[in-house]
Coordinates of C-alpha atoms and ligand atoms in Angstrom, one line a residue:
X1109 CA -22.9 18.7 -55.3
X1110 CA -24.5 18.0 -51.8
X1111 CA -28.2 19.2 -52.9
X1112 CA -27.6 16.9 -56.1
X1113 CA -26.1 13.9 -54.5
X1114 CA -29.2 14.0 -51.9
X1115 CA -31.7 14.2 -54.6
X1116 CA -30.3 11.4 -56.1
X1117 CA -30.6 9.3 -53.1
X1118 CA -34.2 10.3 -52.9
X1119 CA -34.7 9.1 -56.4
X1120 CA -33.1 5.7 -55.7
X1121 CA -34.8 5.2 -52.6
X1122 CA -38.2 5.8 -54.1
X1123 CA -37.5 3.7 -57.0
X1124 CA -36.6 0.6 -54.8
X1125 CA -39.8 1.3 -52.4
X1126 CA -41.8 1.7 -55.1
X1127 CA -40.8 -2.0 -56.9
X1128 CA -40.9 -3.7 -53.6
X1129 CA -44.6 -2.1 -53.0
X1130 CA -45.9 -4.2 -56.2
X1131 CA -46.4 -6.6 -53.3
X1132 CA -49.2 -4.3 -52.1
X1133 CA -50.4 -4.2 -55.5
X1134 CA -50.7 -8.3 -55.5
X1135 CA -52.3 -8.0 -52.2
X1136 CA -55.1 -5.9 -53.2
X1137 CA -55.6 -7.4 -56.7
X1138 CA -55.9 -10.9 -55.3
X1139 CA -58.1 -10.4 -52.4
X1140 CA -60.0 -8.2 -54.7
X1141 CA -60.5 -10.1 -57.9
X1142 CA -62.5 -13.0 -56.3
X1143 CA -65.6 -11.2 -56.0
X1144 CA -66.4 -10.6 -59.7
X1145 CA -65.1 -14.0 -60.3
X1146 CA -67.4 -16.0 -58.3
X1147 CA -70.9 -15.7 -60.5
X1148 CA -68.8 -17.2 -63.4
X1149 CA -67.0 -20.1 -61.8
X1150 CA -69.9 -21.2 -59.5
X1151 CA -72.2 -21.5 -62.9
X1152 CA -69.0 -22.9 -64.8
X1153 CA -68.3 -25.8 -62.4
X1154 CA -71.8 -25.9 -61.0
X1155 CA -70.7 -25.2 -57.4
X1156 CA -72.9 -24.9 -54.3
X1157 CA -73.1 -21.7 -52.2
X1158 CA -70.9 -23.7 -49.6
X1159 CA -67.8 -24.9 -52.0
X1160 CA -67.9 -21.1 -53.1
X1161 CA -67.5 -19.8 -49.5
X1162 CA -64.6 -22.5 -49.3
X1163 CA -62.9 -20.9 -52.1
X1164 CA -63.2 -17.6 -50.9
X1165 CA -62.2 -18.3 -47.7
X1166 CA -59.1 -20.4 -49.0
X1167 CA -57.1 -17.4 -49.8
X1168 CA -57.9 -15.8 -46.1
X1169 CA -56.6 -19.4 -44.7
X1170 CA -53.7 -19.2 -46.9
X1171 CA -52.6 -15.6 -45.8
X1172 CA -52.7 -16.7 -42.1
X1173 CA -50.7 -19.6 -42.9
X1174 CA -48.0 -17.6 -44.8
X1175 CA -47.8 -15.0 -42.1
X1176 CA -47.6 -17.5 -39.4
X1177 CA -44.6 -19.6 -40.5
X1178 CA -42.0 -17.3 -42.6
X1179 CA -41.5 -14.4 -40.3
X1180 CA -38.7 -16.2 -38.7
X1181 CA -37.5 -17.2 -42.0
X1182 CA -37.1 -13.6 -43.0
X1183 CA -34.8 -13.0 -40.1
X1184 CA -32.7 -15.9 -40.9
X1185 CA -32.7 -15.8 -45.0
X1186 CA -33.3 -12.1 -45.3
X1187 CA -36.0 -10.0 -46.5
X1188 CA -35.2 -9.8 -50.2
X1189 CA -35.1 -13.6 -50.7
X1190 CA -38.7 -13.8 -48.6
X1191 CA -40.2 -11.6 -51.2
X1192 CA -38.7 -13.2 -54.0
X1193 CA -40.2 -16.4 -52.8
X1194 CA -43.6 -14.8 -52.4
X1195 CA -43.5 -13.2 -56.0
X1196 CA -42.7 -16.6 -57.5
X1197 CA -45.9 -18.2 -55.9
X1198 CA -47.8 -15.3 -56.8
X1199 CA -46.8 -16.0 -60.3
X1200 CA -47.4 -19.6 -60.2
X1201 CA -50.7 -19.4 -58.5
X1202 CA -52.2 -16.9 -60.8
X1203 CA -51.4 -19.3 -63.6
X1204 CA -52.8 -22.1 -61.7
X1205 CA -56.0 -20.6 -60.6
X1206 CA -56.6 -19.0 -64.2
X1207 CA -56.2 -22.4 -65.8
X1208 CA -57.7 -24.7 -63.1
X1209 CA -59.3 -27.6 -64.7
X1210 CA -61.3 -28.5 -61.5
X1211 CA -63.1 -26.5 -58.7
X1212 CA -60.5 -28.3 -56.3
X1213 CA -57.7 -26.8 -58.2
X1214 CA -59.1 -23.4 -57.8
X1215 CA -59.4 -24.1 -54.4
X1216 CA -55.9 -25.1 -53.8
X1217 CA -54.6 -22.3 -56.3
X1218 CA -56.5 -19.8 -54.0
X1219 CA -54.6 -21.0 -50.6
X1220 CA -51.6 -21.2 -52.8
X1221 CA -51.8 -17.4 -53.5
X1222 CA -53.1 -16.7 -50.1
X1223 CA -49.7 -17.7 -48.9
X1224 CA -48.0 -15.2 -50.9
X1225 CA -50.2 -12.6 -49.7
X1226 CA -49.5 -13.6 -45.8
X1227 CA -45.8 -13.5 -46.7
X1228 CA -45.9 -10.3 -48.7
X1229 CA -47.7 -8.3 -46.1
X1230 CA -45.3 -8.4 -43.6
X1231 CA -42.2 -8.5 -45.6
X1232 CA -42.8 -5.4 -48.0
X1233 CA -43.5 -3.2 -45.5
X1234 CA -40.5 -4.4 -43.4
X1235 CA -38.2 -4.2 -46.4
X1236 CA -39.1 -0.7 -47.0
X1237 CA -38.8 0.4 -43.4
X1238 CA -35.4 -1.1 -43.2
X1239 CA -34.2 0.3 -46.3
X1240 CA -35.6 4.0 -46.0
X1241 CA -34.0 7.0 -44.8
X1242 CA -35.5 7.8 -41.5
X1243 CA -37.3 11.2 -42.6
X1244 CA -39.0 9.3 -45.3
X1245 CA -39.9 5.9 -43.7
X1246 CA -43.5 6.4 -43.2
X1247 CA -44.1 8.0 -46.8
X1248 CA -42.2 5.1 -48.2
X1249 CA -43.8 2.2 -46.2
X1250 CA -47.3 4.1 -47.2
X1251 CA -46.7 3.2 -50.9
X1252 CA -47.0 -0.2 -49.8
X1253 CA -50.8 0.7 -48.8
X1254 CA -51.4 3.0 -51.9
X1255 CA -50.6 0.1 -53.9
X1256 CA -52.8 -2.0 -52.0
X1257 CA -55.6 0.3 -52.9
X1258 CA -54.7 0.4 -56.4
X1259 CA -54.5 -3.5 -56.5
X1260 CA -58.3 -3.7 -55.3
X1261 CA -59.7 -0.8 -57.7
X1262 CA -57.5 -2.6 -60.5
X1263 CA -59.4 -5.9 -59.8
X1264 CA -62.6 -4.3 -59.9
X1265 CA -61.8 -2.9 -63.4
X1266 CA -60.4 -6.0 -64.4
X1267 CA -63.6 -7.9 -63.3
X1268 CA -65.5 -5.3 -65.2
X1269 CA -63.6 -5.7 -68.5
X1270 CA -63.8 -9.3 -68.7
X1271 CA -67.2 -10.2 -67.3
X1272 CA -69.0 -11.2 -70.1
X1273 CA -72.8 -12.6 -69.5
X1274 CA -72.6 -15.3 -72.4
X1275 CA -69.2 -16.8 -71.5
X1276 CA -68.9 -18.6 -68.6
X1277 CA -65.3 -18.9 -68.7
X1278 CA -64.8 -15.1 -68.1
X1279 CA -63.2 -15.8 -64.5
X1280 CA -60.1 -17.2 -66.4
X1281 CA -58.8 -14.3 -67.7
X1282 CA -59.5 -12.0 -64.2
X1283 CA -57.1 -14.7 -62.4
X1284 CA -54.4 -14.7 -65.3
X1285 CA -54.2 -10.8 -64.9
X1286 CA -52.7 -11.6 -61.4
X1287 CA -49.3 -12.9 -63.6
X1288 CA -48.4 -9.2 -64.8
X1289 CA -47.9 -7.6 -61.5
X1290 CA -46.3 -10.9 -60.1
X1291 CA -43.5 -10.9 -63.0
X1292 CA -43.0 -7.1 -62.3
X1293 CA -42.3 -7.8 -58.5
X1294 CA -40.0 -11.1 -59.6
X1295 CA -37.7 -9.4 -61.9
X1296 CA -37.6 -6.2 -59.9
X1297 CA -36.6 -7.7 -56.6
X1298 CA -33.9 -9.5 -58.6
X1299 CA -32.4 -5.9 -59.0
X1300 CA -33.0 -4.6 -55.5
X1301 CA -30.5 -4.8 -52.5
X1302 CA -30.9 -6.6 -49.5
X1303 CA -31.7 -4.3 -46.5
X1304 CA -28.6 -2.5 -44.7
X1305 CA -30.0 -3.5 -41.4
X1306 CA -30.5 -7.3 -42.0
X1307 CA -27.0 -7.2 -43.4
X1308 CA -25.7 -5.6 -40.5
X1309 CA -27.5 -8.2 -37.9
X1310 CA -25.7 -11.1 -40.3
X1311 CA -22.4 -9.1 -39.4
X1312 CA -22.0 -7.9 -43.3
X1313 CA -21.0 -4.6 -42.3
X1314 CA -19.1 -3.5 -45.4
X1315 CA -21.9 -4.4 -47.7
X1316 CA -24.2 -2.6 -45.2
X1317 CA -22.1 0.5 -45.5
X1318 CA -22.1 0.2 -49.1
X1319 CA -26.0 0.5 -49.3
X1320 CA -26.6 2.9 -46.9
X1321 CA -24.2 5.4 -48.6
X1322 CA -26.4 5.1 -51.4
X1323 CA -29.8 5.6 -49.8
X1324 CA -29.2 7.4 -46.5
X1325 CA -28.8 11.0 -46.0
X1326 CA -24.7 11.4 -46.1
X1327 CA -24.2 12.8 -42.5
X1328 CA -26.0 9.7 -41.5
X1329 CA -24.5 7.2 -42.6
X1330 CA -22.1 6.3 -39.8
X1331 CA -24.3 7.2 -37.4
X1332 CA -26.9 4.7 -38.1
X1333 CA -23.9 2.0 -38.4
X1334 CA -22.9 3.1 -34.9
X1335 CA -26.6 2.7 -33.9
X1336 CA -26.9 -0.7 -35.4
X1337 CA -23.6 -1.9 -33.8
X1338 CA -24.4 -0.8 -30.6
X1339 CA -27.7 -2.5 -30.6
X1340 CA -26.3 -5.5 -31.7
X1341 CA -23.7 -5.6 -29.1
X1342 CA -26.6 -5.5 -26.5
X1343 CA -27.8 -9.0 -27.1
X1344 CA -25.6 -11.9 -25.7
X1345 CA -27.4 -15.0 -27.3
X1346 CA -28.7 -15.8 -30.4
X1347 CA -31.8 -14.7 -31.3
X1348 CA -34.8 -17.3 -30.8
X1349 CA -38.5 -17.1 -31.1
X1350 CA -39.0 -16.9 -27.3
X1351 CA -37.1 -13.3 -27.7
X1352 CA -40.1 -11.7 -28.9
X1353 CA -42.3 -12.8 -25.6
X1354 CA -39.8 -11.3 -23.2
X1355 CA -41.4 -8.5 -21.0
X1356 CA -39.4 -5.7 -22.7
X1357 CA -41.1 -6.6 -26.0
X1358 CA -44.6 -6.6 -24.6
X1359 CA -45.5 -3.2 -25.6
X1360 CA -44.3 -3.7 -29.1
X1361 CA -46.2 -6.8 -29.4
X1362 CA -49.5 -4.9 -27.7
X1363 CA -48.9 -2.4 -30.2
X1364 CA -48.5 -4.5 -33.3
X1365 CA -51.6 -6.9 -32.7
X1366 CA -53.7 -3.8 -31.0
X1367 CA -53.4 -1.7 -34.3
X1368 CA -54.4 -4.4 -36.4
X1369 CA -57.4 -5.3 -34.4
X1370 CA -58.9 -1.7 -34.6
X1371 CA -57.8 -1.8 -38.3
X1372 CA -60.0 -4.5 -38.8
X1373 CA -62.6 -4.1 -36.2
X1374 CA -63.6 -0.7 -37.6
X1375 CA -65.3 -3.0 -40.2
X1376 CA -63.1 -1.8 -43.3
X1377 CA -63.7 -4.9 -45.3
X1378 CA -67.1 -5.0 -44.6
X1379 CA -67.6 -1.6 -46.2
X1380 CA -64.9 -2.6 -49.1
X1381 CA -66.6 -5.9 -49.9
X1382 CA -70.1 -5.6 -49.4
X1383 CA -70.5 -1.9 -50.7
X1384 CA -72.1 -3.2 -54.0
X1385 CA -74.7 -4.7 -51.6
X1386 CA -74.7 -1.6 -49.3
X1387 CA -75.6 0.1 -52.2
X1388 CA -78.6 -2.1 -53.3
X1389 CA -79.5 -2.1 -50.0
X1390 CA -80.3 1.3 -49.7
X1391 CA -82.2 1.3 -52.8
X1392 CA -79.7 1.7 -56.4
X1393 CA -81.3 -0.9 -58.6
X1394 CA -79.3 -3.4 -60.3
X1395 CA -75.7 -5.3 -59.8
X1396 CA -74.3 -2.8 -62.4
X1397 CA -75.1 0.2 -59.9
X1398 CA -73.6 -1.9 -57.3
X1399 CA -70.5 -2.4 -58.8
X1400 CA -70.0 1.1 -59.9
X1401 CA -70.8 2.0 -56.3
X1402 CA -67.7 -0.3 -55.3
X1403 CA -65.5 1.3 -57.9
X1404 CA -66.5 4.9 -56.6
X1405 CA -65.1 3.3 -53.2
X1406 CA -61.9 2.1 -54.8
X1407 CA -61.3 5.6 -56.1
X1408 CA -62.0 7.5 -52.9
X1409 CA -59.5 5.0 -51.2
X1410 CA -56.7 5.5 -53.8
X1411 CA -56.9 9.3 -53.9
X1412 CA -56.9 9.7 -49.7
X1413 CA -54.3 7.2 -49.2
X1414 CA -52.1 9.7 -51.9
X1415 CA -52.9 12.2 -49.3
X1416 CA -51.8 10.5 -46.2
X1417 CA -48.4 9.9 -48.2
X1418 CA -48.0 13.6 -47.7
X1419 CA -49.3 13.8 -44.3
X1420 CA -47.6 10.7 -42.4
X1421 CA -44.1 12.3 -42.1
X1422 CA -45.3 15.8 -41.4
X1423 CA -48.1 15.8 -38.9
X1424 CA -47.1 12.3 -37.4
X1425 CA -48.6 8.9 -37.0
X1426 CA -50.5 10.2 -33.9
X1427 CA -52.2 13.2 -35.2
X1428 CA -53.5 10.9 -38.2
X1429 CA -54.6 8.3 -36.1
X1430 CA -56.8 10.2 -34.0
X1431 CA -58.3 12.4 -36.8
X1432 CA -58.8 9.2 -39.0
X1433 CA -60.2 7.3 -36.4
X1434 CA -62.2 10.1 -35.2
X1435 CA -63.7 10.4 -38.7
X1436 CA -64.3 6.8 -39.0
X1437 CA -66.3 6.7 -35.9
X1438 CA -68.3 9.9 -36.9
X1439 CA -69.3 8.3 -40.4
X1440 CA -70.2 5.0 -38.9
X1441 CA -72.6 6.4 -36.6
X1442 CA -74.1 8.6 -39.2
X1443 CA -74.2 5.5 -41.6
X1444 CA -76.4 3.6 -38.8
X1445 CA -78.7 6.6 -38.5
X1446 CA -79.3 6.3 -42.3
X1447 CA -80.2 2.7 -42.2
X1448 CA -82.2 3.2 -39.0
X1449 CA -84.3 5.6 -40.4
X1450 CA -84.2 4.7 -44.2
X1451 CA -87.7 4.4 -44.6
X1452 CA -88.3 8.1 -43.6
X1453 CA -85.2 9.6 -45.3
X1454 CA -86.5 7.9 -48.6
X1455 CA -84.5 9.0 -51.8
X1456 CA -82.1 11.3 -49.6
X1457 CA -81.0 8.3 -47.2
X1458 CA -79.5 6.8 -50.7
X1459 CA -77.3 9.6 -51.1
X1460 CA -76.4 10.2 -47.4
X1461 CA -75.4 6.7 -47.1
X1462 CA -73.2 6.9 -50.5
X1463 CA -71.7 10.2 -48.9
X1464 CA -71.0 8.6 -45.6
X1465 CA -69.4 5.5 -47.1
X1466 CA -66.9 7.7 -49.0
X1467 CA -66.4 9.9 -45.8
X1468 CA -65.6 6.8 -43.8
X1469 CA -63.2 5.3 -46.4
X1470 CA -61.5 8.6 -46.8
X1471 CA -60.7 8.6 -43.0
X1472 CA -59.6 5.2 -43.2
X1473 CA -57.5 5.7 -46.2
X1474 CA -55.3 8.6 -44.3
X1475 CA -55.1 6.7 -40.7
X1476 CA -55.6 3.0 -40.1
X1477 CA -55.1 1.9 -43.6
X1478 CA -51.4 2.9 -44.3
X1479 CA -50.7 3.2 -40.3
X1480 CA -51.1 -0.5 -39.5
X1481 CA -48.5 -1.8 -41.9
X1482 CA -46.2 1.1 -41.2
X1483 CA -46.3 0.6 -37.1
X1484 CA -45.7 -3.5 -37.3
X1485 CA -42.7 -2.6 -39.5
X1486 CA -41.2 -0.2 -37.1
X1487 CA -41.7 -1.1 -33.5
X1488 CA -39.6 -4.3 -33.3
X1489 CA -36.0 -4.6 -32.6
X1490 CA -33.9 -5.7 -35.7
X1491 CA -33.2 -9.2 -34.6
X1492 CA -36.9 -10.2 -34.4
X1493 CA -38.5 -7.7 -36.6
X1494 CA -39.1 -10.2 -38.9
X1495 CA -40.9 -12.5 -36.4
X1496 CA -42.6 -9.5 -34.8
X1497 CA -44.0 -8.2 -38.2
X1498 CA -45.5 -11.3 -39.3
X1499 CA -47.3 -11.6 -35.9
X1500 CA -48.8 -8.2 -36.5
X1501 CA -49.7 -9.4 -40.1
X1502 CA -51.2 -12.6 -38.8
X1503 CA -53.2 -10.9 -36.5
X1504 CA -54.6 -8.4 -39.3
X1505 CA -55.7 -11.8 -41.2
X1506 CA -57.0 -13.6 -38.3
X1507 CA -59.4 -10.4 -37.4
X1508 CA -60.0 -9.8 -41.2
X1509 CA -61.7 -13.6 -41.1
X1510 CA -63.3 -13.0 -37.8
X1511 CA -65.0 -9.8 -38.9
X1512 CA -66.1 -11.7 -42.3
X1513 CA -67.3 -14.3 -40.4
X1514 CA -69.4 -12.5 -38.0
X1515 CA -70.6 -9.1 -40.1
X1516 CA -74.0 -11.0 -41.2
X1517 CA -74.6 -12.7 -37.6
X1518 CA -73.9 -9.1 -36.2
X1519 CA -76.6 -7.8 -38.6
X1520 CA -79.2 -10.4 -37.5
X1521 CA -78.7 -9.9 -34.1
X1522 CA -79.4 -6.4 -33.9
X1523 CA -82.3 -6.6 -36.6
X1524 CA -85.8 -6.7 -34.9
X1525 CA -87.5 -9.5 -36.5
X1526 CA -89.4 -8.6 -39.5
X1527 CA -87.6 -5.1 -39.8
X1528 CA -85.0 -6.3 -42.6
X1529 CA -84.5 -4.7 -45.7
X1530 CA -85.7 -6.6 -48.8
X1531 CA -83.9 -6.4 -52.1
X1532 CA -84.6 -8.3 -55.3
X1533 CA -81.6 -9.8 -56.6
X1534 CA -80.8 -12.4 -59.5
X1535 CA -79.5 -15.5 -57.8
X1536 CA -78.0 -18.3 -59.9
X1537 CA -79.7 -22.0 -59.2
X1538 CA -77.3 -24.7 -59.7
X1539 CA -80.3 -27.1 -60.0
X1540 CA -81.8 -25.6 -62.9
X1541 CA -78.7 -24.0 -64.1
X1542 CA -80.5 -20.4 -64.6
X1543 CA -80.9 -17.2 -62.6
X1544 CA -83.9 -16.6 -60.9
X1545 CA -85.1 -13.1 -59.4
X1546 CA -85.4 -13.6 -55.3
X1547 CA -86.7 -11.3 -52.7
X1548 CA -83.9 -11.2 -50.1
X1549 CA -84.1 -10.5 -46.4
X1550 CA -80.8 -8.6 -45.7
X1551 CA -81.5 -7.4 -42.0
X1552 CA -80.6 -4.0 -40.9
X1553 CA -76.9 -3.3 -40.9
X1554 CA -77.3 -0.3 -38.6
X1555 CA -76.5 -2.0 -35.1
X1556 CA -73.3 -3.4 -36.8
X1557 CA -72.0 -0.3 -37.8
X1558 CA -72.9 1.3 -34.5
X1559 CA -71.2 -1.7 -32.7
X1560 CA -67.9 -0.8 -35.0
X1561 CA -68.4 2.8 -34.1
X1562 CA -68.1 1.9 -30.2
X1563 CA -64.7 -0.4 -31.2
X1564 CA -63.7 2.7 -33.0
X1565 CA -64.1 4.8 -29.6
X1566 CA -62.1 1.8 -27.6
X1567 CA -59.8 2.5 -30.0
X1568 CA -59.2 6.1 -29.5
X1569 CA -58.5 5.4 -25.8
X1570 CA -56.0 2.4 -26.6
X1571 CA -54.2 4.7 -29.2
X1572 CA -53.8 7.4 -26.5
X1573 CA -51.8 4.9 -24.2
X1574 CA -50.1 2.7 -26.9
X1575 CA -49.7 4.4 -30.4
X1576 CA -46.1 5.7 -30.5
X1577 CA -44.9 8.6 -32.4
X1578 CA -42.6 7.0 -34.7
X1579 CA -42.1 10.1 -36.9
X1580 CA -38.3 10.8 -37.5
X1581 CA -37.4 8.2 -34.9
X1582 CA -34.2 6.1 -36.4
X1583 CA -35.5 2.3 -36.1
X1584 CA -32.7 1.6 -33.5
X1585 CA -33.8 4.5 -31.1
X1586 CA -37.2 2.9 -31.1
X1587 CA -35.3 -0.4 -30.0
X1588 CA -33.6 1.5 -27.3
X1589 CA -36.8 3.1 -26.1
X1590 CA -38.2 -0.6 -25.2
X1591 CA -35.1 -1.7 -23.7
X1592 CA -35.2 1.3 -21.3
X1593 CA -38.9 0.3 -20.2
X1594 CA -40.2 3.4 -21.6
X1595 CA -44.0 4.5 -22.1
X1596 CA -45.0 3.9 -25.7
X1597 CA -46.5 7.3 -25.6
X1598 CA -43.2 9.0 -24.7
X1599 CA -41.5 8.1 -27.8
X1600 CA -40.4 11.4 -29.7
X1601 CA -38.3 12.7 -32.5
Ligands
BGC393 C1 -56.5 -3.4 -44.9 C2 -57.3 -4.4 -45.7 C3 -58.4 -3.8 -46.7 C4 -57.0 -2.5 -47.0 C5 -58.2 -1.2 -47.7 C6 -55.6 -2.8 -45.9 O1 -54.5 -2.1 -45.0 O2 -55.2 -4.4 -44.1 O3 -57.8 -5.2 -44.8 O4 -58.9 -4.3 -47.4 O5 -56.7 -1.7 -46.4 O6 -57.5 -0.3 -48.1

């Protein structure tokens, strides 16, 4: 009976986490979908490159705003309501962007969707972390990352499905597709409970206990309630925004911002979003080959994120971090070498570039990808967990933007004049309303990859001092650890 009961609990929490993790699908889909849509709406609305750039950046700006202003709201109104609000924005934003009668509508609708991406990117991991049994927390929160990677892949596939060369409005169904996962998240969340920890922080002990009984290992229910009560009793005043900047939470803040810095500054999105270009630079002919290259990257990303689900609660966060980041540093260094010697390597260079891109993605997928979102949902104390993890998420979007903004500048900085790699690409010319083949000097990304590799090495050192081993540690015990002023690396099960 006990065994059956436990199994039932496990299935229930997996379902709860999977429904909430649909927020990750939207995150991945909505950040990925734009790249395939650009050539179509640019031609449809006759847009200049700078307007296209504005539309692309609008999503990122929205995400920053979403993460910046809603963390505190999720502490006040609850995790469930925050995710519900995000799902409504996702649905409305998808309809608006698909229907957009003008380029300005497209810009504002992308900004609007960005808000939902920003909100869901911290509230979903947070929701799952607070509702998971301690032993499975890593695995369940990582479902969020798994769905991000699936979302990115689905966006490529949907772009491939809807892209029709002779139909300029092809971009519309690409954006409309976002309605489906949005509705799944919205309806699913209506049926999910609030997290027992948030309820408890609002003094709703009975409701909290009812939910805990359904999801936690039965022998741990009263223990969890007791720990939560003890933690709450330690606070004298009402929580305010300043709480998060108090000295005892400095380490938690450094961890949340630090892990997001390294997650983004190893250049993940330059590899993901520029991968078609990377494949073209190394000599695979034509845009189609480029897109298929990107799909292959998406598949590797999904498969290795699945693997991470089985590792994260077994071998732990620190080991995964060090293994993953070492692999990332190695493959970035190797990628740099391939580009530095691409003329000597010839055809072999092409295959080596692809191989190292895959190796890079695989190591990211088992480590920094899931760990970033997991760690920010774990390290803050109950009363400011929403605010804290939203700061982590804000850092993520900020660094993401900074890497995107500086990538080409870094390439240029490290390319000796006249040594850039030339590709021949079809470029849309708004003045003549036609595509022409132009020679493009891409610079040489070798220096940029080495630069990211060096940052990765710094990440290894940072991780030694700051990355906590939260595997198997109840959230309340993590809180206690900071309160005692202890070192991050001394946290243990
Ligand atoms: C990162 C994204 C990235 C994705 C790739 C996420 O954890 O935050 O920036 O695009 O992983 O899988």
